[in-house]
């Protein structure tokens, strides 16, 4: 007999903790303007581009 354990969350609702440090979600600080957040994000993304073990993926259709 095979016993199946129901999932606490559907697979598409995994959280940052589900990825064991491989995913980082960092929202902008409260009061940050859209322009400031975009500038900070571009600086962070530029640093990731220089790391061989990082992949950046945008699912919103943006062309960053």
mmCIF file of C-alpha atoms in Angstrom:
data_model
loop_
_atom_site.group_PDB
_atom_site.id
_atom_site.type_symbol
_atom_site.label_atom_id
_atom_site.label_comp_id
_atom_site.label_asym_id
_atom_site.label_seq_id
_atom_site.Cartn_x
_atom_site.Cartn_y
_atom_site.Cartn_z
ATOM 1 C CA UNK A 1 0.000 0.000 0.000
ATOM 2 C CA UNK A 2 1.241 3.442 -0.905
ATOM 3 C CA UNK A 3 0.355 6.253 1.448
ATOM 4 C CA UNK A 4 0.112 9.754 0.013
ATOM 5 C CA UNK A 5 0.471 12.799 2.218
ATOM 6 C CA UNK A 6 -1.644 15.766 1.118
ATOM 7 C CA UNK A 7 0.263 18.959 0.467
ATOM 8 C CA UNK A 8 -0.134 21.844 2.887
ATOM 9 C CA UNK A 9 0.174 24.247 -0.042
ATOM 10 C CA UNK A 10 -0.311 23.665 -3.763
ATOM 11 C CA UNK A 11 3.045 23.386 -5.611
ATOM 12 C CA UNK A 12 2.472 26.729 -7.327
ATOM 13 C CA UNK A 13 2.228 28.502 -3.956
ATOM 14 C CA UNK A 14 5.663 27.649 -2.632
ATOM 15 C CA UNK A 15 7.293 30.252 -0.438
ATOM 16 C CA UNK A 16 10.842 31.590 -0.310
ATOM 17 C CA UNK A 17 11.662 29.077 2.451
ATOM 18 C CA UNK A 18 10.716 26.202 0.115
ATOM 19 C CA UNK A 19 13.800 26.883 -1.999
ATOM 20 C CA UNK A 20 16.460 26.388 0.713
ATOM 21 C CA UNK A 21 18.256 29.687 0.126
ATOM 22 C CA UNK A 22 18.095 29.499 -3.680
ATOM 23 C CA UNK A 23 15.414 32.179 -3.945
ATOM 24 C CA UNK A 24 15.386 35.634 -2.445
ATOM 25 C CA UNK A 25 12.342 37.890 -2.396
ATOM 26 C CA UNK A 26 13.174 41.445 -1.367
ATOM 27 C CA UNK A 27 10.354 43.978 -1.606
ATOM 28 C CA UNK A 28 11.178 47.670 -1.737
ATOM 29 C CA UNK A 29 11.197 49.563 1.544
ATOM 30 C CA UNK A 30 8.004 51.398 2.441
ATOM 31 C CA UNK A 31 7.995 54.886 0.961
ATOM 32 C CA UNK A 32 10.375 54.017 -1.882
ATOM 33 C CA UNK A 33 9.358 55.566 -5.198
ATOM 34 C CA UNK A 34 8.993 53.445 -8.311
ATOM 35 C CA UNK A 35 12.038 55.147 -9.829
ATOM 36 C CA UNK A 36 14.176 54.493 -6.728
ATOM 37 C CA UNK A 37 13.100 50.840 -6.629
ATOM 38 C CA UNK A 38 13.874 50.414 -10.336
ATOM 39 C CA UNK A 39 17.343 51.946 -9.909
ATOM 40 C CA UNK A 40 18.126 49.704 -6.918
ATOM 41 C CA UNK A 41 16.849 46.644 -8.768
ATOM 42 C CA UNK A 42 18.964 47.351 -11.840
ATOM 43 C CA UNK A 43 22.066 47.732 -9.651
ATOM 44 C CA UNK A 44 21.327 44.425 -7.914
ATOM 45 C CA UNK A 45 20.599 42.676 -11.227
ATOM 46 C CA UNK A 46 23.878 43.940 -12.692
ATOM 47 C CA UNK A 47 25.761 42.320 -9.815
ATOM 48 C CA UNK A 48 23.945 39.023 -10.373
ATOM 49 C CA UNK A 49 24.827 39.059 -14.080
ATOM 50 C CA UNK A 50 28.476 38.753 -13.084
ATOM 51 C CA UNK A 51 27.892 35.558 -11.072
ATOM 52 C CA UNK A 52 28.095 32.283 -12.986
ATOM 53 C CA UNK A 53 25.731 30.448 -10.636
ATOM 54 C CA UNK A 54 22.778 32.868 -10.862
ATOM 55 C CA UNK A 55 19.901 32.947 -13.306
ATOM 56 C CA UNK A 56 17.610 35.955 -13.574
ATOM 57 C CA UNK A 57 14.126 35.272 -14.875
ATOM 58 C CA UNK A 58 11.368 37.795 -15.429
ATOM 59 C CA UNK A 59 7.898 36.379 -15.935
ATOM 60 C CA UNK A 60 6.137 39.726 -16.308
ATOM 61 C CA UNK A 61 7.212 40.342 -19.907
ATOM 62 C CA UNK A 62 9.559 43.193 -19.025
ATOM 63 C CA UNK A 63 12.684 43.705 -21.076
ATOM 64 C CA UNK A 64 15.082 44.724 -18.319
#
